[in-house]
Tab-separated table of C-alpha atoms in Angstrom:
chain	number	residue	atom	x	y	z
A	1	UNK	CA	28.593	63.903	187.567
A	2	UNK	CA	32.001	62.021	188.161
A	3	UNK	CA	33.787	59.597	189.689
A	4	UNK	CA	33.437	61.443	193.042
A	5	UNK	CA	29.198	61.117	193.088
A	6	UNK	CA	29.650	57.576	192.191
A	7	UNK	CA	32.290	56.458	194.786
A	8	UNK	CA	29.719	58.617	197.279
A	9	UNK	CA	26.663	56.761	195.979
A	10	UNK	CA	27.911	53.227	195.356
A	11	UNK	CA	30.007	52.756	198.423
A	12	UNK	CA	28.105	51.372	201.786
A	13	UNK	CA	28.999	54.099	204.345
A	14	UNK	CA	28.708	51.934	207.246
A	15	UNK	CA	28.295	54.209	210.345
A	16	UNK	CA	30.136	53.526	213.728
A	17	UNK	CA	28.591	50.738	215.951
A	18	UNK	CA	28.623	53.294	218.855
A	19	UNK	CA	28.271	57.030	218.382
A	20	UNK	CA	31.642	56.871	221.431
A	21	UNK	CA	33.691	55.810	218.281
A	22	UNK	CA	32.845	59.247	216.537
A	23	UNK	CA	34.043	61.102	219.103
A	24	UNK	CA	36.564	59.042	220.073
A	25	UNK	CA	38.103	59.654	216.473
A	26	UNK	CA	36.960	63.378	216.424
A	27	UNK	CA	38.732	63.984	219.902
A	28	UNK	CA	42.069	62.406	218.208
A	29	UNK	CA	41.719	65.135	215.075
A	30	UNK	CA	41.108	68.008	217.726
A	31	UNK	CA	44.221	67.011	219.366
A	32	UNK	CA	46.392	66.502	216.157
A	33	UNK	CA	44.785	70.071	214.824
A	34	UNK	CA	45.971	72.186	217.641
A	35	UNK	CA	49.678	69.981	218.147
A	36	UNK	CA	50.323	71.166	214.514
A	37	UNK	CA	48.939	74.107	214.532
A	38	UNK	CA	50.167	75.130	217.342
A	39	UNK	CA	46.893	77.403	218.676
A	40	UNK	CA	44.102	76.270	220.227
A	41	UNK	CA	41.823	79.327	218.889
A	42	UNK	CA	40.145	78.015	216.100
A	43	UNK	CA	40.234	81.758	214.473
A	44	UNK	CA	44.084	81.346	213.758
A	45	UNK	CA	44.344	77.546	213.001
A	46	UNK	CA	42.694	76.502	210.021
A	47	UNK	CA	42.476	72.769	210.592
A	48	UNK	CA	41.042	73.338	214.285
A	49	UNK	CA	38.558	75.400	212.599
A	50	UNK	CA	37.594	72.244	210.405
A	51	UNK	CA	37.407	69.674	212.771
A	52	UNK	CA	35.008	71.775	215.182
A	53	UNK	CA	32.669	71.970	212.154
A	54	UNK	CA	33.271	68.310	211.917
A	55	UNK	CA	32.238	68.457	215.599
A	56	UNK	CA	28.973	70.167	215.204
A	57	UNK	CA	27.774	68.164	212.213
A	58	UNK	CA	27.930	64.715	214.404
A	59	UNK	CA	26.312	66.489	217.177
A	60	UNK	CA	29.393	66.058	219.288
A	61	UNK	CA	28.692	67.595	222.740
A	62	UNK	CA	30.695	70.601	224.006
A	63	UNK	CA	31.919	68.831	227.230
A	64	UNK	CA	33.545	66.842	224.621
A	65	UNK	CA	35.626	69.148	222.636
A	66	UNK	CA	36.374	71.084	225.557
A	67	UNK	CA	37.762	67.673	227.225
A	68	UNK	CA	39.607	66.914	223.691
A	69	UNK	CA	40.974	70.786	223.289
A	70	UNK	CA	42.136	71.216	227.272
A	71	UNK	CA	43.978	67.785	226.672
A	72	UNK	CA	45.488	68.873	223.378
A	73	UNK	CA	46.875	72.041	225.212
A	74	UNK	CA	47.614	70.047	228.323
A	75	UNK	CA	51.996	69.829	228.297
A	76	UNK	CA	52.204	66.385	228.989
A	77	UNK	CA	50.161	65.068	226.535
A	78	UNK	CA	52.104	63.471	223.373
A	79	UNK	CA	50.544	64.109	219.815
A	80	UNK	CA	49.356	61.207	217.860
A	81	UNK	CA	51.313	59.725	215.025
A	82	UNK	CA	49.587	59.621	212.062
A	83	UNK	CA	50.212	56.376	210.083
A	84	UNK	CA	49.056	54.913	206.635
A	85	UNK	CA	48.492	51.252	206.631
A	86	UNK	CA	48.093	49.418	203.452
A	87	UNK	CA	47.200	45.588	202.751
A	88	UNK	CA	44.726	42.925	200.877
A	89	UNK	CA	41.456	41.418	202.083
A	90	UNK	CA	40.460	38.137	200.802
A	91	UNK	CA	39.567	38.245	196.700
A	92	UNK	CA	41.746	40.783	195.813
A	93	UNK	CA	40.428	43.660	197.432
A	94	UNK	CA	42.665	46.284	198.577
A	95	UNK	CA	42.375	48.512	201.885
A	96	UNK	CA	44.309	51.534	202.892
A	97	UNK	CA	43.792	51.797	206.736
A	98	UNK	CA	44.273	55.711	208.519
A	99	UNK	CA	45.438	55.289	212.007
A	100	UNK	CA	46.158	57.911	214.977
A	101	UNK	CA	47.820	56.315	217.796
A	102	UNK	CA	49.766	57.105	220.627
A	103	UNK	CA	51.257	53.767	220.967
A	104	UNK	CA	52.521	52.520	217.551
A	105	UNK	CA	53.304	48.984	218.549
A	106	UNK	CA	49.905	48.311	220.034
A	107	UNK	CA	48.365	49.566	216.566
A	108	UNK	CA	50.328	47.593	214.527
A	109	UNK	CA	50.058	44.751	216.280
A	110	UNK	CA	46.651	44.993	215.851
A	111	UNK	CA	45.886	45.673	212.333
A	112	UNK	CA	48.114	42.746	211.481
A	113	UNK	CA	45.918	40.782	213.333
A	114	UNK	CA	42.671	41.713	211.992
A	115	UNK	CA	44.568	40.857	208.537
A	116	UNK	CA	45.710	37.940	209.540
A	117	UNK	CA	42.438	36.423	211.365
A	118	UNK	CA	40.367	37.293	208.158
A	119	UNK	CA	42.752	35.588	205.557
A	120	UNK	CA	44.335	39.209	204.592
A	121	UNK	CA	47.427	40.428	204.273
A	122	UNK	CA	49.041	43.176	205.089
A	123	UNK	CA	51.452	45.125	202.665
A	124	UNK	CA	54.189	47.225	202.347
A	125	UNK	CA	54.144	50.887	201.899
A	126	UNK	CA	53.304	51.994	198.247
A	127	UNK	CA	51.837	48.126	197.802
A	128	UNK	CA	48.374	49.610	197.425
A	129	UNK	CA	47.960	53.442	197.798
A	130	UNK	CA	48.027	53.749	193.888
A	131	UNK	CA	45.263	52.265	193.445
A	132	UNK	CA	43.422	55.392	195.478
A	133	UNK	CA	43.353	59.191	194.775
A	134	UNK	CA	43.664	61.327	197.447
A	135	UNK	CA	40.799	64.030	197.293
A	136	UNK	CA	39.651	66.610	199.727
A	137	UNK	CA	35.812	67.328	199.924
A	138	UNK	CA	33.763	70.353	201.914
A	139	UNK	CA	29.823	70.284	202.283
A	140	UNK	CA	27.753	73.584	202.394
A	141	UNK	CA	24.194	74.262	202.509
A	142	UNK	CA	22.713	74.780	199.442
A	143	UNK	CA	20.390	77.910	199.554
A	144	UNK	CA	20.188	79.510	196.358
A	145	UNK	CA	23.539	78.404	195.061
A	146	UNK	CA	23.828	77.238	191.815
A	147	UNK	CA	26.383	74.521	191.665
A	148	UNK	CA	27.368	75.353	188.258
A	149	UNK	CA	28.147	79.169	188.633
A	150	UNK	CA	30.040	77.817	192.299
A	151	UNK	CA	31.974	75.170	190.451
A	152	UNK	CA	33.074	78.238	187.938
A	153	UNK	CA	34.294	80.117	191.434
A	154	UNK	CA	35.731	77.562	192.758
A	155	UNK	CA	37.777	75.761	189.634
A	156	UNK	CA	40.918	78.403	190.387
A	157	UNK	CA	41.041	77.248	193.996
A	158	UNK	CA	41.305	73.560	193.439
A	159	UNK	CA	37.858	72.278	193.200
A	160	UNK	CA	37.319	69.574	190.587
A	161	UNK	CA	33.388	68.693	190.705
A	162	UNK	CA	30.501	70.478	192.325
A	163	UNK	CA	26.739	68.527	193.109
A	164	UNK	CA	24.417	68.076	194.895
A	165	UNK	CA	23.538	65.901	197.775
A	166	UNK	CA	20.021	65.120	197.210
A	167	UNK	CA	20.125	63.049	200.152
A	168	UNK	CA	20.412	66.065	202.405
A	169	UNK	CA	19.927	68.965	199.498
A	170	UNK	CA	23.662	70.204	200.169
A	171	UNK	CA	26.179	70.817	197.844
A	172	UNK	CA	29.623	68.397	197.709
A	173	UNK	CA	32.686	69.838	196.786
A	174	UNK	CA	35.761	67.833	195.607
A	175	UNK	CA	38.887	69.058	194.779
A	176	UNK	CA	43.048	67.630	195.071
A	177	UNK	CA	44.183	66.558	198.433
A	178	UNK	CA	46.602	69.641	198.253
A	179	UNK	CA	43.882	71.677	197.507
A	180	UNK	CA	41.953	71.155	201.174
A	181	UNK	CA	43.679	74.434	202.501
A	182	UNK	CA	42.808	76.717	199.423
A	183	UNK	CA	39.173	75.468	199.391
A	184	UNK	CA	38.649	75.886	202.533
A	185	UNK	CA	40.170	79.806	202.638
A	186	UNK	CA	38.051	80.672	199.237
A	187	UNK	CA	35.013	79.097	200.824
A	188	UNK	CA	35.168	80.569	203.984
A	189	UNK	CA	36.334	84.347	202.695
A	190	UNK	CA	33.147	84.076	199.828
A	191	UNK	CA	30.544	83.769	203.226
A	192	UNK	CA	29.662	80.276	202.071
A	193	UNK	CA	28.688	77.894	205.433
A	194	UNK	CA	30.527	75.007	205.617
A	195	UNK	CA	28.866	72.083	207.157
A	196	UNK	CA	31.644	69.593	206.881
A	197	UNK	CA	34.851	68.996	205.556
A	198	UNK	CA	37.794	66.122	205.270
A	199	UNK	CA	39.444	63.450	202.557
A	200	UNK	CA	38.910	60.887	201.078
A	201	UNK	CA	40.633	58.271	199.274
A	202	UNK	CA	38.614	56.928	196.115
A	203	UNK	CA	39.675	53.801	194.211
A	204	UNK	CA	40.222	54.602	190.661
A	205	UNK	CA	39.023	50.642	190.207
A	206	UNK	CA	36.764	48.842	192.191
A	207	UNK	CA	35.509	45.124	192.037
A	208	UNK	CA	32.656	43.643	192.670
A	209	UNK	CA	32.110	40.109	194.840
A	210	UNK	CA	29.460	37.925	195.361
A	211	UNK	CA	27.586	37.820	198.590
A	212	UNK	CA	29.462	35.190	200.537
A	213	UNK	CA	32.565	36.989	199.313
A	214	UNK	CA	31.310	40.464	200.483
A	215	UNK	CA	30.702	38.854	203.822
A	216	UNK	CA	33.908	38.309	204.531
A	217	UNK	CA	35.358	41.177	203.251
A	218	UNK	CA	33.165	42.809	205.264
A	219	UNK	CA	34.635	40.939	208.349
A	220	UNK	CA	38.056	42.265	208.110
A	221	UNK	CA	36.281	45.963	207.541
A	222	UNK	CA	34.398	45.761	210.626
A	223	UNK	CA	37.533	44.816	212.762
A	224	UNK	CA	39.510	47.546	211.325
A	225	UNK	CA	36.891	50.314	212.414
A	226	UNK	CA	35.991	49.553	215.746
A	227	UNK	CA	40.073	49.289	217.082
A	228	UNK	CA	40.213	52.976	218.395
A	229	UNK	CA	43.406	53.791	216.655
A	230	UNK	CA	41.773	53.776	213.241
A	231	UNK	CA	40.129	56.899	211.703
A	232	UNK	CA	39.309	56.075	208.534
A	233	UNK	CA	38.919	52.321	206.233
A	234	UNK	CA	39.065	52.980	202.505
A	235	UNK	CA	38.713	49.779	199.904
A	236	UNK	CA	38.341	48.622	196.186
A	237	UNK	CA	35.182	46.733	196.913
A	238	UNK	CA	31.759	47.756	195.401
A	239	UNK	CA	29.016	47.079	197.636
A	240	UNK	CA	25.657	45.492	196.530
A	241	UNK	CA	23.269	47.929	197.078
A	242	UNK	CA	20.849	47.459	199.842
């Protein structure tokens, strides 16, 4: 097992303080899916297709995604801008912040002040994005699959480790961040049922605090996901287990 099992078992998934923020952030991708891929039928855009499954898996209710899709198709709604933010907590730690907003200034107005009120600071592009790889990942149901013989399928389509979740007895697949599309196609044309799918950004170093020193890294990490303009915090920080 690689680097990808470890960043999935050592880092502290912290779930949303309200299940609203979920959907909130799910409602954002549904919109962004169908602005760029220019259908709202998830049989002829790929990424719609993905972010419905997304959908499902969090138990997302259909008034929902029919809300998100009918205001993704709606002519006078904008698309969201998708924008990378990048920046340093307090002890070193670095943070790569995913945002989708429809206002820019609001948003980063607001991450710089979550930097700012935690003793961070926030970077310039390029100042920490290095220091992540940018990987793709799918989950199916296990079955009868063998990972092995599925990692052997999948190699020529991107994927770069195969095992299983024995939290949920699925299988995790990880593969390039350019791979996402090819993965998804071989997966999908092989009959395999995909649960969930998206990317992640893994440190390729990580450092470890000590508990006062997690605490506040921890505040900064906790203002960052509940603004509603953030999708996704990554960091270099390894959590204490619980």
């Amino acid at each position: 097992m690689g680097r990808a099992f470890e960043f999935r078992k050592g880092r502290k998934l912290k779930r949303w303080a309200h299940m609203a923020k979920t959907f909130t952030r799910l409602g954002k991708d549904i919109v962004i899916a169908i602005k760029e891929g220019g259908s709202s039928d998830p049989d002829s855009n790929s990424r719609l297709r993905a972010v419905l499954q997304n959908c499902k898996a969090e138990n997302m209710p259909k008034d929902n995604i029919d809300r998100a899709i009918k205001r993704a198709t709606d002519k006078d709604t904008s698309s969201y801008d998708e924008k990378l933010f990048e920046g340093y907590a307090p002890h070193g730690i670095a943070i790569l912040v995913e945002t989708a907003t429809d206002n820019n200034n609001r948003t980063v107005a607001n991450v710089r002040s979550y930097f700012n009120k935690c003793n961070g600071s926030l970077g310039t592009s390029g100042s920490v994005e290095f220091m992540f790889e940018h990987k793709c990942h799918f989950k199916i149901t296990k079955g009868e699959i063998d990972e092995e013989e599925l990692e052997l399928e999948l190699i020529d389509f991107g994927a770069e480790e195969v095992f299983i979740d024995e939290e949920d007895d699925t299988i995790m697949i990880y593969g390039e961040f350019s791979s996402f599309g090819s993965l998804q196609k071989a997966l999908e044309e092989q009959g395999y049922e995909v649960i969930k799918s998206g990317l992640d950004r893994i440190p390729t170093v990580t450092k470890k605090l000590d508990p006062e020193q997690e605490a506040e890294v921890d505040k900064l990490l906790e203002k960052l996901e509940e603004d509603d303009d953030v999708q996704n915090v990554f960091h270099t920080m390894e959590h204490s287990m619980d």
